[in-house]
């Protein structure tokens, strides 16, 4: 029971304490790394407990269930919690090694970690919204982090306004759920939504989809994304695309598959269309860009499309693909954005691992993401979908290697007179690349945990189906 | 806009605003109210001062520069009170003394650990409101 709360308590208290100190001092940065490390370790221990004993649940204040706020850890939540905190840890480590440039940076990262940890481990709809905001507010501040903050304000303003609108729509959906079901507890709400009036539930479902679509950067809601990712420093871009965007994937899975399975099925065709447009739009835009970060930003839009398509296919195989793909994509993006800011020996090697992984070439982790997606396509028995997945994969292969060649193979790019980056930073990204390869060679833990999450979601969907 | 009217009204209303905030804070357990609402009401009191007398005068009478520290300390108090029951093996936000046990009373105020949590939330909200007001005032004046 303590294990369920401890990761959240540690990182939240740490964030508040470090907010009082100047983050530019080295020991503050390292203290933040230690706190976040403890958070990741605690979550990993919790993950081990969840895989052994199943879902862990706790109601705050010893109140009866339904009165107190529920905290709960299951396979789906814990996999995203560990992933997001680990990405934050790597990005924080990167920035501490490179030299923190603002007094608030370490504490903001910890606040975001507290928000994300809480969000993935809550079993309560309103608490989900609270932690959602707790992780978004640091993101708004971090989006102007670094040099030339004034230039970034335009993009950051759009980012904040669009995402606040998304949050507002989400809040309306939460209120709607409460209105329809009379509960904020996710499991009870899931049960009662199945019997509620379909028109109101559909409205809630659309609100939830828009809110998380904005977060994930899906096609019609993507326009805030490229300027933010391009303007952000490497660490912040890694944080936004590798950790924060997980809210979107997790939210779609948790709300779509577990809470609103009937509506997910009803809207499946529309979701496939939106996902496909996202894949093609992201790939086409990425293909036409020459700046590494721009390519990665548009690639994120395309990759979000795969997650949506897998979700729409549904069933165990679809949810499994969505989870695996979301995890792999988040690791890829963290690796690539961190590497994109570096120069020097072995940086190209780390980048090419990320590029392999995006394109789905073995032995990188991305291979299993692509395999899972294709399995979902086969399960759907749709040739059009398989062709789309193949074309999307081929395009990602082309744009990743085009940009790899452009950034690392041209003589003027490599001998541009720029100093090589510090060896520790290159070592860190190389280590991260090692992790991506390791998950490609030994994917069992990832696949087992994702399989557990998919069983959970498919079970929920099966129960509430008529 | 500084006129004799606004200044007089502000002077008359500031103390009652704080008194109402304190009442909301302590009444929360038997009646409607809590630390959040109390913080907002107290913050509105400070807003009156800013609006009627300007940033400089407000800085002279209140430690506005400490707003950030007040907010963070409030957050720390709230978090420590919230998560402390973990040490005793209870779920977070379990209050002491537990339900149906004898509580020390000060008038209508019941001294339970949840009061400390709400005091923390009060300080957090007040600190954030005052800090934001001060920031907005500085941006407009440009001379601070």
XYZ file of C-alpha atoms in Angstrom:
610
model
C 0.000 0.000 0.000
C 2.772 2.394 0.945
C 4.492 1.549 -2.317
C 1.536 3.001 -4.201
C 1.861 6.436 -2.593
C 5.578 6.693 -1.947
C 6.748 7.491 -5.521
C 4.194 10.303 -5.680
C 4.985 11.660 -2.203
C 8.753 11.658 -2.770
C 8.680 13.533 -6.040
C 5.999 16.023 -4.971
C 7.758 16.954 -1.726
C 11.074 17.101 -3.562
C 9.596 19.456 -6.155
C 8.224 21.805 -3.497
C 11.500 21.846 -1.539
C 13.681 22.434 -4.591
C 11.392 25.259 -5.727
C 12.892 27.307 -2.895
C 16.459 26.814 -4.134
C 18.321 28.122 -7.155
C 18.209 25.339 -9.734
C 21.306 26.629 -11.520
C 23.483 25.427 -8.654
C 24.910 22.010 -9.299
C 23.837 20.340 -6.068
C 20.194 21.352 -6.644
C 20.276 19.724 -10.057
C 21.785 16.551 -8.671
C 19.316 16.515 -5.779
C 16.505 16.669 -8.346
C 18.099 13.769 -10.248
C 18.260 11.783 -6.983
C 14.593 12.509 -6.168
C 13.451 11.544 -9.645
C 15.660 8.450 -9.523
C 13.915 7.438 -6.295
C 10.567 8.007 -8.011
C 11.527 5.774 -10.948
C 12.860 3.075 -8.594
C 9.671 3.192 -6.519
C 7.499 2.943 -9.621
C 9.553 0.032 -10.933
C 9.112 -1.765 -7.590
C 5.387 -1.033 -7.774
C 5.378 -2.414 -11.316
C 6.957 -5.644 -10.095
C 4.277 -5.854 -7.380
C 1.495 -5.243 -9.926
C 2.728 -7.966 -12.289
C 2.863 -10.423 -9.382
C -0.249 -9.593 -7.362
C -2.411 -7.698 -9.859
C -4.085 -4.353 -9.392
C -3.145 -2.360 -6.289
C -5.755 -0.047 -4.867
C -6.004 2.387 -2.000
C -8.632 4.862 -0.815
C -7.281 7.990 0.840
C -8.118 8.816 4.428
C -9.519 5.358 5.278
C -12.801 6.524 3.797
C -15.214 4.028 2.286
C -14.844 3.418 -1.447
C -16.763 6.043 -3.398
C -16.229 8.706 -0.727
C -12.438 8.919 -0.565
C -10.233 9.438 -3.588
C -9.011 6.189 -5.127
C -5.409 5.606 -6.067
C -4.894 2.522 -8.180
C -2.041 0.914 -10.079
C -2.664 -1.609 -12.829
C -0.509 -2.758 -15.738
C -1.658 0.019 -18.049
C -1.027 2.816 -15.549
C 2.285 1.543 -14.263
C 3.805 1.003 -17.696
C 3.137 4.629 -18.633
C 4.204 5.879 -15.198
C 7.588 4.139 -15.322
C 8.127 5.200 -18.925
C 7.308 8.869 -18.368
C 9.349 9.204 -15.204
C 12.298 7.446 -16.834
C 12.170 9.816 -19.819
C 11.993 12.787 -17.460
C 14.972 11.407 -15.549
C 17.087 11.091 -18.683
C 16.115 14.582 -19.871
C 16.829 16.078 -16.448
C 20.179 14.291 -16.303
C 20.996 15.647 -19.755
C 20.204 19.203 -18.731
C 22.081 18.951 -15.410
C 25.141 17.638 -17.221
C 24.858 20.336 -19.878
C 24.287 23.096 -17.294
C 20.859 24.219 -16.093
C 19.994 27.696 -17.351
C 17.130 28.741 -15.124
C 16.530 28.551 -11.392
C 13.186 26.807 -11.787
C 14.080 24.035 -14.239
C 14.800 21.111 -11.851
C 11.769 21.844 -9.702
C 9.490 22.198 -12.738
C 10.593 18.813 -14.052
C 9.844 17.306 -10.640
C 6.420 18.961 -10.534
C 5.689 17.477 -13.934
C 6.861 14.084 -12.682
C 4.515 14.434 -9.700
C 1.655 15.291 -12.026
C 2.360 12.400 -14.381
C 2.891 9.878 -11.578
C -0.396 10.919 -10.000
C -2.216 10.907 -13.315
C -1.174 7.371 -14.197
C -1.892 6.083 -10.689
C -5.275 7.625 -9.990
C -8.545 5.759 -10.161
C -10.616 8.915 -9.899
C -11.800 11.038 -12.805
C -11.548 14.432 -11.157
C -8.176 13.627 -9.655
C -7.082 12.682 -13.139
C -7.952 16.206 -14.237
C -6.085 17.753 -11.289
C -2.901 15.801 -11.998
C -3.355 16.499 -15.701
C -3.194 20.225 -14.944
C -0.332 19.722 -12.518
C 1.707 18.223 -15.343
C 0.587 20.744 -17.973
C 1.441 23.903 -16.039
C 5.179 23.085 -15.808
C 5.023 22.283 -19.532
C 3.760 25.797 -20.313
C 6.659 27.286 -18.373
C 9.232 24.868 -19.784
C 8.203 25.680 -23.353
C 9.985 29.042 -23.054
C 13.005 27.589 -21.252
C 16.447 28.375 -22.641
C 17.984 31.194 -24.629
C 15.944 33.644 -26.673
C 12.871 33.091 -24.522
C 11.163 36.077 -26.125
C 11.174 34.472 -29.546
C 9.441 31.401 -28.194
C 6.596 33.306 -26.570
C 4.388 33.274 -29.674
C 4.535 29.494 -30.017
C 4.278 29.002 -26.249
C 1.183 31.191 -26.105
C -0.575 29.118 -28.766
C 0.535 25.938 -26.994
C -0.889 27.164 -23.678
C -4.172 28.448 -25.123
C -4.868 25.360 -27.237
C -4.022 22.984 -24.413
C -6.025 24.955 -21.868
C -8.981 24.709 -24.238
C -8.329 20.964 -24.412
C -8.249 20.781 -20.605
C -11.490 22.732 -20.436
C -13.211 20.351 -22.831
C -11.899 17.477 -20.763
C -13.229 19.060 -17.579
C -16.649 19.409 -19.206
C -16.508 15.702 -20.088
C -15.612 14.826 -16.490
C -18.515 16.934 -15.263
C -20.750 15.242 -17.843
C -19.661 11.825 -16.638
C -20.489 12.810 -13.077
C -23.839 14.160 -14.195
C -24.710 10.957 -16.027
C -23.303 8.402 -13.581
C -23.198 10.170 -10.219
C -19.679 8.948 -9.511
C -16.129 9.971 -10.202
C -14.620 6.584 -9.464
C -13.383 5.206 -12.795
C -14.555 1.623 -12.343
C -18.019 2.559 -11.117
C -18.291 5.147 -13.858
C -17.348 2.519 -16.470
C -20.129 0.245 -15.236
C -22.776 2.928 -15.127
C -21.791 4.539 -18.444
C -22.639 1.280 -20.184
C -26.282 1.703 -19.144
C -26.514 5.468 -19.531
C -28.314 7.330 -22.253
C -26.253 6.826 -25.458
C -26.517 10.394 -26.776
C -25.044 11.960 -23.627
C -22.309 9.351 -23.405
C -21.372 9.949 -27.037
C -20.992 13.637 -26.298
C -18.702 12.806 -23.384
C -16.710 10.444 -25.597
C -16.218 13.113 -28.261
C -15.041 15.604 -25.613
C -12.548 13.106 -24.237
C -11.280 12.317 -27.728
C -10.748 15.990 -28.578
C -8.976 16.628 -25.263
C -6.505 13.783 -25.687
C -6.197 14.299 -29.419
C -4.946 17.800 -28.684
C -2.480 16.423 -26.161
C -1.169 13.752 -28.476
C -0.972 16.111 -31.471
C -3.290 14.164 -33.776
C -3.937 15.563 -37.228
C -6.688 18.146 -36.939
C -5.446 19.288 -33.505
C -1.736 19.270 -34.267
C -1.031 22.859 -35.288
C 0.428 23.921 -31.928
C 2.978 21.119 -31.989
C 5.705 21.791 -34.591
C 6.651 25.334 -33.489
C 6.900 24.224 -29.856
C 9.039 21.173 -30.549
C 11.288 23.079 -32.926
C 11.790 26.043 -30.581
C 12.335 24.039 -27.395
C 15.770 23.051 -26.105
C 16.656 19.369 -26.695
C 15.847 18.352 -23.112
C 12.484 20.154 -23.129
C 11.559 18.722 -26.535
C 12.390 15.254 -25.198
C 10.242 15.930 -22.133
C 7.271 17.164 -24.156
C 7.347 14.424 -26.786
C 8.615 11.551 -24.646
C 6.818 12.123 -21.341
C 4.001 14.644 -21.645
C 2.550 13.249 -24.874
C 2.017 9.954 -23.023
C -0.975 11.616 -21.368
C -2.691 11.556 -24.745
C -1.963 7.894 -25.480
C -2.809 6.793 -21.942
C -5.944 8.923 -21.830
C -7.248 7.523 -25.110
C -6.610 3.984 -23.900
C -7.983 4.471 -20.394
C -11.045 6.458 -21.360
C -11.662 4.978 -24.785
C -11.045 1.325 -24.075
C -11.884 1.025 -20.389
C -14.595 3.634 -19.805
C -16.291 4.081 -23.158
C -15.829 0.791 -25.056
C -19.210 0.920 -26.826
C -18.543 4.450 -28.080
C -15.033 3.451 -29.148
C -16.508 0.689 -31.255
C -19.131 2.976 -32.705
C -16.535 5.600 -33.661
C -13.880 3.111 -34.769
C -14.208 3.910 -38.452
C -13.895 7.642 -37.877
C -10.862 7.079 -35.656
C -9.185 4.935 -38.321
C -9.727 7.722 -40.855
C -8.353 10.415 -38.525
C -5.414 8.166 -37.603
C -4.649 7.439 -41.261
C -4.744 11.093 -42.194
C -2.417 11.772 -39.266
C 0.025 9.109 -40.456
C 0.110 10.370 -44.037
C 0.104 14.071 -43.159
C 2.909 13.649 -40.613
C 5.002 11.553 -43.003
C 4.517 13.902 -45.978
C 5.381 16.969 -43.939
C 8.394 15.241 -42.404
C 9.561 14.209 -45.858
C 9.609 17.810 -47.050
C 11.638 19.231 -44.125
C 15.389 19.481 -43.742
C 15.721 20.612 -40.113
C 16.140 17.620 -37.800
C 13.795 18.913 -35.144
C 11.128 19.840 -37.663
C 11.248 16.348 -39.150
C 10.937 14.864 -35.668
C 8.018 17.147 -34.807
C 6.042 16.129 -37.898
C 7.071 12.542 -37.381
C 5.440 12.734 -33.915
C 2.133 13.653 -35.561
C 2.435 10.626 -37.843
C 3.374 8.265 -35.015
C 0.391 9.453 -32.959
C -1.745 8.306 -35.905
C -0.506 4.715 -35.532
C -1.543 4.693 -31.875
C -5.026 5.907 -32.815
C -5.404 3.348 -35.605
C -4.365 0.545 -33.244
C -6.839 1.789 -30.646
C -9.614 1.867 -33.227
C -8.867 -1.710 -34.328
C -9.489 -2.582 -30.688
C -9.653 -5.968 -29.048
C -6.662 -7.474 -27.336
C -4.449 -7.244 -30.394
C -5.261 -3.591 -31.059
C -4.827 -2.400 -27.472
C -1.594 -4.380 -27.219
C -0.284 -2.673 -30.351
C -1.328 0.749 -29.067
C 0.491 0.274 -25.747
C 3.677 -1.159 -27.274
C 3.730 1.493 -29.969
C 3.189 4.335 -27.500
C 6.028 3.092 -25.288
C 8.460 2.574 -28.142
C 7.548 5.878 -29.767
C 8.107 7.776 -26.558
C 11.574 6.237 -26.069
C 12.465 6.936 -29.723
C 11.429 10.562 -29.540
C 13.323 11.153 -26.295
C 16.455 9.639 -27.811
C 16.183 11.499 -31.116
C 15.401 14.931 -29.664
C 18.297 14.659 -27.183
C 20.667 13.491 -29.908
C 19.553 16.184 -32.356
C 21.207 18.872 -30.224
C 24.628 17.227 -30.151
C 27.676 17.112 -32.377
C 30.721 14.879 -32.400
C 31.923 11.307 -32.460
C 29.286 8.577 -31.882
C 26.363 11.030 -31.928
C 25.501 9.756 -35.387
C 25.472 6.194 -34.041
C 22.964 7.124 -31.301
C 20.829 8.960 -33.855
C 20.826 6.087 -36.302
C 19.596 3.730 -33.577
C 16.661 6.093 -33.027
C 16.098 6.337 -36.774
C 16.140 2.528 -37.092
C 13.658 2.318 -34.267
C 11.246 4.832 -35.833
C 11.456 2.976 -39.130
C 10.969 -0.353 -37.331
C 14.219 -2.016 -38.354
C 15.462 -4.804 -36.055
C 17.222 -5.106 -33.641
C 15.726 -1.885 -32.286
C 12.657 -1.739 -30.050
C 10.733 -0.092 -32.880
C 10.644 -3.400 -34.708
C 8.245 -4.839 -32.132
C 6.118 -1.714 -32.273
C 5.736 -2.129 -36.007
C 5.115 -5.868 -35.717
C 2.348 -5.255 -33.178
C 0.782 -2.626 -35.444
C 0.855 -4.969 -38.432
C -0.702 -7.726 -36.329
C -3.508 -5.317 -35.515
C -3.880 -4.552 -39.218
C -4.040 -8.273 -40.031
C -6.602 -8.823 -37.281
C -8.768 -6.125 -38.822
C -8.595 -8.028 -42.145
C -8.450 -4.803 -44.057
C -6.121 -4.608 -47.029
C -6.443 -0.849 -47.194
C -5.233 -0.574 -43.608
C -2.261 -2.859 -44.235
C -1.300 -0.881 -47.317
C -1.550 2.320 -45.313
C 0.612 0.912 -42.514
C 3.162 -0.267 -45.046
C 3.253 3.056 -46.880
C 3.492 4.944 -43.574
C 6.367 2.715 -42.455
C 8.172 3.128 -45.769
C 7.774 6.895 -45.645
C 9.145 7.013 -42.094
C 12.121 4.972 -43.282
C 12.733 7.455 -46.079
C 12.437 10.631 -44.034
C 14.485 9.331 -41.107
C 17.392 8.307 -43.314
C 17.098 11.399 -45.456
C 17.514 13.519 -42.348
C 20.240 11.265 -40.974
C 22.169 11.717 -44.182
C 21.476 15.437 -44.229
C 22.559 16.015 -40.629
C 25.488 13.645 -40.276
C 26.892 12.749 -43.683
C 27.280 16.019 -45.486
C 30.854 17.326 -45.178
C 29.672 20.823 -44.200
C 27.370 19.403 -41.518
C 30.057 17.342 -39.803
C 32.955 19.749 -40.335
C 30.966 22.918 -39.791
C 33.559 24.216 -37.358
C 31.323 23.507 -34.398
C 32.880 22.152 -31.251
C 31.958 18.559 -30.413
C 29.490 18.302 -27.525
C 30.697 17.240 -24.060
C 31.526 13.559 -23.886
C 29.139 12.920 -20.964
C 26.167 14.093 -23.014
C 27.165 11.917 -25.925
C 27.640 9.029 -23.495
C 24.170 9.612 -22.058
C 22.431 9.544 -25.434
C 24.477 6.508 -26.413
C 23.306 4.819 -23.209
C 19.711 5.657 -24.090
C 20.301 4.241 -27.575
C 21.615 1.118 -25.829
C 18.336 0.858 -23.924
C 16.336 1.109 -27.165
C 18.449 -1.674 -28.684
C 18.235 -3.730 -25.483
C 14.446 -3.634 -25.657
C 14.738 -4.781 -29.258
C 16.900 -7.754 -28.299
C 15.123 -8.648 -25.063
C 11.565 -7.354 -25.423
C 9.900 -9.848 -23.041
C 9.374 -7.476 -20.078
C 7.843 -4.807 -22.330
C 5.685 -7.290 -24.213
C 4.546 -9.064 -21.041
C 3.537 -5.842 -19.308
C 1.835 -4.514 -22.443
C 0.087 -7.841 -22.828
C -1.186 -7.536 -19.270
C -2.445 -4.027 -19.991
C -4.138 -5.224 -23.194
C -5.819 -8.136 -21.375
C -7.094 -5.675 -18.812
C -8.549 -3.348 -21.438
C -9.917 -6.127 -23.644
C -11.496 -7.680 -20.544
C -13.142 -4.401 -19.633
C -14.375 -3.996 -23.171
C -15.710 -7.557 -23.210
C -17.570 -7.165 -19.918
C -19.480 -4.083 -20.849
C -20.269 -5.180 -24.382
C -23.928 -6.112 -24.765
C -7.630 54.863 -10.241
C -6.856 56.569 -6.952
C -9.633 58.699 -5.570
C -10.656 59.448 -2.021
C -13.604 57.117 -2.549
C -11.609 54.061 -3.632
C -9.018 54.620 -0.914
C -11.626 54.910 1.817
C -13.540 51.867 0.641
C -10.336 49.854 0.391
C -9.296 50.888 3.913
C -12.692 49.952 5.246
C -12.850 46.590 3.476
C -9.359 45.129 3.853
C -9.619 44.139 7.511
C -13.093 42.594 7.088
C -11.839 40.666 4.048
C -9.103 39.068 6.129
C -11.571 38.399 8.960
C -13.968 36.693 6.539
C -11.071 34.661 5.143
C -10.122 33.505 8.627
C -13.745 32.619 9.338
C -14.049 30.581 6.125
C -10.803 28.826 6.971
C -11.864 27.684 10.454
C -15.536 27.101 9.680
C -14.742 24.600 6.941
C -15.225 21.589 9.201
C -18.696 22.326 10.492
C -19.892 24.467 7.608
C -19.162 25.474 4.021
C -15.594 26.673 3.457
C -11.993 25.530 3.258
C -8.432 26.720 2.792
C -8.857 27.325 -0.917
C -11.843 29.648 -0.623
C -10.220 31.418 2.319
C -7.043 31.978 0.318
C -9.005 33.461 -2.567
C -10.940 35.829 -0.257
C -7.745 36.994 1.464
C -6.181 37.432 -1.961
C -9.101 39.637 -2.980
C -8.369 41.773 0.080
C -4.821 42.285 -1.157
C -6.170 43.013 -4.653
C -8.156 45.892 -3.118
C -4.924 47.335 -1.742
C -3.173 46.996 -5.087
C -6.069 48.571 -6.950
C -6.625 51.450 -4.561
C -3.090 52.377 -3.483
C -0.801 50.888 -6.138
C 2.060 48.413 -5.914
C 4.494 50.655 -4.038
C 2.169 51.402 -1.144
C 1.111 47.745 -0.910
C 4.737 46.702 -0.691
C 5.173 49.120 2.237
C 2.407 47.567 4.341
C 2.595 43.899 3.335
C 5.543 41.544 2.728
C 4.497 41.013 -0.901
C 7.988 39.921 -1.892
C 7.607 36.898 0.347
C 4.573 35.676 -1.635
C 6.523 32.923 -3.402
C 8.029 31.636 -0.149
C 4.567 31.702 1.480
C 3.105 29.713 -1.403
C 5.833 27.059 -1.366
C 5.776 26.764 2.436
C 2.008 26.324 2.267
C 2.411 23.577 -0.327
C 5.037 21.878 1.837
C 2.813 22.026 4.934
C -0.123 20.590 2.992
C 1.965 17.800 1.456
C 3.634 16.872 4.741
C 0.282 16.743 6.555
C -1.263 14.809 3.677
C 1.444 12.191 3.339
C 2.534 11.935 7.015
C -0.010 9.157 7.837
C 2.083 6.896 5.576
C 4.667 6.790 8.365
C 2.057 5.220 10.646
C 0.988 2.810 7.916
C -2.290 4.591 7.165
C -3.439 5.764 3.731
C -2.540 9.373 2.898
C -4.902 12.095 4.129
C -6.017 10.063 7.141
C -6.788 12.651 9.816
C -5.947 12.533 13.499
C -7.757 12.103 15.789
C -9.815 9.587 13.801
C -13.622 9.828 13.509
C -15.660 9.294 16.700
C -12.786 10.150 18.997
C -12.563 13.087 21.394
C -11.396 16.283 19.650
C -9.872 19.347 21.312
C -12.150 22.311 20.662
C -11.347 26.017 20.572
C -14.788 27.590 20.460
C -16.282 26.118 17.284
C -12.871 25.197 15.850
C -12.042 21.512 16.121
C -8.332 20.834 16.234
C -7.795 17.943 13.829
C -4.814 17.414 11.548
C -6.948 18.346 8.532
C -6.958 21.950 9.824
C -3.190 22.089 9.311
C -3.695 20.815 5.757
C -6.166 23.587 5.056
C -3.873 26.205 6.567
C -1.245 24.964 4.104
C -3.671 25.231 1.188
C -4.651 28.723 2.396
C -1.016 29.849 2.373
C -0.458 28.285 -1.059
C -3.464 29.995 -2.631
C -2.825 33.342 -0.953
C 0.842 33.240 -1.973
C 0.024 32.426 -5.600
C -2.717 35.092 -5.820
C -0.574 37.831 -4.258
C 2.486 36.823 -6.270
C 0.503 36.964 -9.528
C -1.010 40.334 -8.601
C 2.421 41.705 -7.837
C 3.780 40.367 -11.111
C 0.925 41.940 -13.073
C 1.415 45.250 -11.231
C 5.124 45.238 -12.078
C 4.492 44.550 -15.742
C 2.117 47.488 -15.967
C 4.244 49.932 -14.031
C 7.472 48.829 -15.616
C 9.456 50.520 -12.852
C 9.712 47.717 -10.334
